[in-house]
mmCIF file of C-alpha atoms in Angstrom:
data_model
loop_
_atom_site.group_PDB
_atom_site.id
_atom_site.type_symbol
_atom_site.label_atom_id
_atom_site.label_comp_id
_atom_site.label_asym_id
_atom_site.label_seq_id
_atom_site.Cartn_x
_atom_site.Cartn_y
_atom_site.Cartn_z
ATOM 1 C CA UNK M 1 -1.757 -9.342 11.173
ATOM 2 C CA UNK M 2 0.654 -6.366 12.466
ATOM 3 C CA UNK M 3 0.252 -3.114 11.497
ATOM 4 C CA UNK M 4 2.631 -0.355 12.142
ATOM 5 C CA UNK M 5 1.264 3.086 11.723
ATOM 6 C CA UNK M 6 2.501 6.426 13.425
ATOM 7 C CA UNK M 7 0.662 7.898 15.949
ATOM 8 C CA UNK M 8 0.973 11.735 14.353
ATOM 9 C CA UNK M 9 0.305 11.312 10.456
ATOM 10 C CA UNK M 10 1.984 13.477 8.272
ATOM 11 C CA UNK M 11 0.096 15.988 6.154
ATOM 12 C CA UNK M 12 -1.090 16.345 2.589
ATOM 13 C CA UNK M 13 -2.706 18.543 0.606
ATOM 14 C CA UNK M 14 -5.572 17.549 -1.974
ATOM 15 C CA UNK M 15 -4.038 19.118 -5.794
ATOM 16 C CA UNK M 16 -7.947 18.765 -6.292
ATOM 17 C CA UNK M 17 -9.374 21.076 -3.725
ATOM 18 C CA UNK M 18 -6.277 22.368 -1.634
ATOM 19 C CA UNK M 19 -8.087 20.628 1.688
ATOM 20 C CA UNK M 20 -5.762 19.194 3.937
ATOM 21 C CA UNK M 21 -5.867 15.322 5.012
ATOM 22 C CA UNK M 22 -3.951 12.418 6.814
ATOM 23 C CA UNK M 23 -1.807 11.406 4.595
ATOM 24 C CA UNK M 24 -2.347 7.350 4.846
ATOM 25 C CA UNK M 25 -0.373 6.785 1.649
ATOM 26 C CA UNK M 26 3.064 8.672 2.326
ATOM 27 C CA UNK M 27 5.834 6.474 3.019
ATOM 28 C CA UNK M 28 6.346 8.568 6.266
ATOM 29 C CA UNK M 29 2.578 6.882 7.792
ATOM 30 C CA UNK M 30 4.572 4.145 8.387
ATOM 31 C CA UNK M 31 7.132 2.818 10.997
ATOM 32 C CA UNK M 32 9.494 1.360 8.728
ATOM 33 C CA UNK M 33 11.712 0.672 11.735
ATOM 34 C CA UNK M 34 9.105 -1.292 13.633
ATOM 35 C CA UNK M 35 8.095 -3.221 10.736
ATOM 36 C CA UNK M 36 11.559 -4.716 9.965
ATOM 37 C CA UNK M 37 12.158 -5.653 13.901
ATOM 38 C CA UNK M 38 8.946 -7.487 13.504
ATOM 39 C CA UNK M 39 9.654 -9.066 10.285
ATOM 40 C CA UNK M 40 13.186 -10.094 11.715
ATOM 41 C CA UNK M 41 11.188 -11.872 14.905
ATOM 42 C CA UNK M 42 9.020 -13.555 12.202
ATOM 43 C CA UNK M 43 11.352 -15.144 10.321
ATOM 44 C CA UNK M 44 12.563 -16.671 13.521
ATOM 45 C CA UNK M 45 9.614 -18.117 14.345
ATOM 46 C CA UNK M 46 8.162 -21.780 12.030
ATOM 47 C CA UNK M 47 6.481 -19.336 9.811
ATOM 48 C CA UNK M 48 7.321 -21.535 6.331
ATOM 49 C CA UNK M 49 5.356 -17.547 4.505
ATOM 50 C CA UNK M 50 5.671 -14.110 5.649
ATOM 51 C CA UNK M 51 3.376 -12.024 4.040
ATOM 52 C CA UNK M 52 3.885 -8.306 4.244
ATOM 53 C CA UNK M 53 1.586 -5.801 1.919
ATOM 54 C CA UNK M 54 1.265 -2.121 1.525
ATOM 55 C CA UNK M 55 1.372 -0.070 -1.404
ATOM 56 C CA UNK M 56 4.426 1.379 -0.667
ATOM 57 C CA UNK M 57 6.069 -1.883 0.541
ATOM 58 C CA UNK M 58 8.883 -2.108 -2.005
ATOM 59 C CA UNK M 59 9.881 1.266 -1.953
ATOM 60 C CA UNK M 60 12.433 0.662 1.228
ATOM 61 C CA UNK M 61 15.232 -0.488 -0.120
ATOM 62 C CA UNK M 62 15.834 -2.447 3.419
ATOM 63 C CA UNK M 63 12.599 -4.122 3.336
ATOM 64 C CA UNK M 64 13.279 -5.094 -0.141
ATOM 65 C CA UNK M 65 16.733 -6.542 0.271
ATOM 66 C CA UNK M 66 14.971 -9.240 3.447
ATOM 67 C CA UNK M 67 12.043 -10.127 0.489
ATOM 68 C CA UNK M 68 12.559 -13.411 -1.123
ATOM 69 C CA UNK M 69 9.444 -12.945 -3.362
ATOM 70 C CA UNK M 70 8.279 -10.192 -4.188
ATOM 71 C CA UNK M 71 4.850 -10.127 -6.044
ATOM 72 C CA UNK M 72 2.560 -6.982 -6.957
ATOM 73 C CA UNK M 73 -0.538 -7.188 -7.058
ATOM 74 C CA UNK M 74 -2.189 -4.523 -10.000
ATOM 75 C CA UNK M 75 -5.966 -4.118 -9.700
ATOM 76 C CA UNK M 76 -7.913 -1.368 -11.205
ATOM 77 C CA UNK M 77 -8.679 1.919 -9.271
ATOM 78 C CA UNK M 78 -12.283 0.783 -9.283
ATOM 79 C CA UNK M 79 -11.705 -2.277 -6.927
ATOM 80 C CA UNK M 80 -8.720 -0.432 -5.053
ATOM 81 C CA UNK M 81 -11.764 2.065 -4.330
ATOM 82 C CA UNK M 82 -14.185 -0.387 -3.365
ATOM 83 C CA UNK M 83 -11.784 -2.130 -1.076
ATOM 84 C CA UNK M 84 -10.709 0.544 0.513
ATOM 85 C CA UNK M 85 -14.459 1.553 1.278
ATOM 86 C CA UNK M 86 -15.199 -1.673 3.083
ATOM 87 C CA UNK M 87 -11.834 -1.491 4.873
ATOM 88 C CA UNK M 88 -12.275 1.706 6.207
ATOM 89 C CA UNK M 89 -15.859 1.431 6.758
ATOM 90 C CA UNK M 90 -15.116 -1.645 9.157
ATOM 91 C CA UNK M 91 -12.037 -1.057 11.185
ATOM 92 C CA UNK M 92 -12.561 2.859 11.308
ATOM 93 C CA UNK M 93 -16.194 3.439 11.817
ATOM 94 C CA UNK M 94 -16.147 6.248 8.547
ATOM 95 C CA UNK M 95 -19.105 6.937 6.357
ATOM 96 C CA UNK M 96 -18.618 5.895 2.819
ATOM 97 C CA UNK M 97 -19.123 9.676 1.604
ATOM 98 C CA UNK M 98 -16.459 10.252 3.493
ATOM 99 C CA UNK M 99 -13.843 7.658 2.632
ATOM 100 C CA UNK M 100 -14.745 8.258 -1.307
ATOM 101 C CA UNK M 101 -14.000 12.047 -0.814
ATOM 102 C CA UNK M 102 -10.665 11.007 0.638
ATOM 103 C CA UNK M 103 -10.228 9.229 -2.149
ATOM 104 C CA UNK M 104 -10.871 11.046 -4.679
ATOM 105 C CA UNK M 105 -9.379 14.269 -3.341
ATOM 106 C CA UNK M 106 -6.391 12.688 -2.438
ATOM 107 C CA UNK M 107 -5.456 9.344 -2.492
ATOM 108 C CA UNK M 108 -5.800 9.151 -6.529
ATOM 109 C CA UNK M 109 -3.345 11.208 -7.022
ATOM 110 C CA UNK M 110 -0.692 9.704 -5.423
ATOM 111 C CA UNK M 111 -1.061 6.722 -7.990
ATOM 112 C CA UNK M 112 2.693 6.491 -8.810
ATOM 113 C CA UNK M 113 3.922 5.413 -6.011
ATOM 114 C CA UNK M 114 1.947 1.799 -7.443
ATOM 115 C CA UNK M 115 4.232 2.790 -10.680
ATOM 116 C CA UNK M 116 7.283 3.380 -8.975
ATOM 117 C CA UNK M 117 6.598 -0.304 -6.825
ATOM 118 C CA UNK M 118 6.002 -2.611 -9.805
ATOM 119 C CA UNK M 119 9.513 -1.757 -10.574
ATOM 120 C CA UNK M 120 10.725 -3.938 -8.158
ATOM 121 C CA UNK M 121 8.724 -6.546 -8.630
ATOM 122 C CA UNK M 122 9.959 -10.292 -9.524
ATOM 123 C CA UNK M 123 5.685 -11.681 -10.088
ATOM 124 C CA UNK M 124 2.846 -9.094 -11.596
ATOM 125 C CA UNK M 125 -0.407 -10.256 -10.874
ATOM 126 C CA UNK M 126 -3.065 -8.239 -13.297
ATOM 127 C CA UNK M 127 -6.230 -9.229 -11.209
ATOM 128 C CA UNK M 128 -8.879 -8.536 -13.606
ATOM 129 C CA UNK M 129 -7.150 -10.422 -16.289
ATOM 130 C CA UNK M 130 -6.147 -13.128 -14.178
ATOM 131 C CA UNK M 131 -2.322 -12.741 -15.794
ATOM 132 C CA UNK M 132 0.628 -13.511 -13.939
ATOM 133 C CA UNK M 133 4.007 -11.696 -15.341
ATOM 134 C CA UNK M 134 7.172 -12.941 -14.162
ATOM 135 C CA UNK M 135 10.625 -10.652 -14.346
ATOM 136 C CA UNK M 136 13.720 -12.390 -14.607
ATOM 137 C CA UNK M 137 15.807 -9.670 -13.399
ATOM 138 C CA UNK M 138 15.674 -6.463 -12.439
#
């Protein structure tokens, strides 16, 4: 698994209490640039699947065009939440207070970037209902 983060995150400010935070869900945390060199070297290698995930994965228009599949996967906030919580407990050593605060100061609101990605979707995946949707075109 690669992940290609900047090493300065860009700023946000919570609409909820005006606190500042690292802004993990802008498309400007990650190195766009990096990624698709990567991506290039992996579809040189035997690799039959490439997966590549992020909640703002189809909004670069470049990254989209090198997708053969794309699929979006919709869960509800409350298991977004929870994942993120175990994620962030585990590879950054944060106290769940902490992570939920984030959360729900900051992260919440930036909910339409997930609208704005299921536009370019080609396979919706409604995890709670178990219900694939597939788009014919787009």
């Amino acid at each position: 698994m690669l992940t290609v983060i900047l090493n300065k995150l860009p700023k946000m400010i919570s609409p909820l209490t005006q606190r500042e935070y690292d802004d993990w869900n802008s498309l400007e945390s990650v190195d766009y640039d990096a990624l698709l060199v990567d991506l290039k070297k992996a579809t040189k290698t035997s690799a039959k699947i490439i997966i590549v995930e992020g909640v703002n994965i189809f909004s670069i228009n470049k990254l989209r065009e090198i997708l053969q599949l794309k699929i979006f996967i919709d869960t509800d906030i409350e298991l977004r939440l929870y994942r993120r919580i175990k994620r962030t407990m585990k590879e950054f050593n944060m106290k769940m207070d902490d992570i939920a605060t984030y959360f729900i100061e900051s992260a919440k609101y930036q909910e339409e970037n997930i609208l704005f990605n299921k536009k370019y979707m080609l396979i919706l995946y409604l995890m709670e209902l178990k219900i694939l949707i597939y788009r014919s075109t787009f």
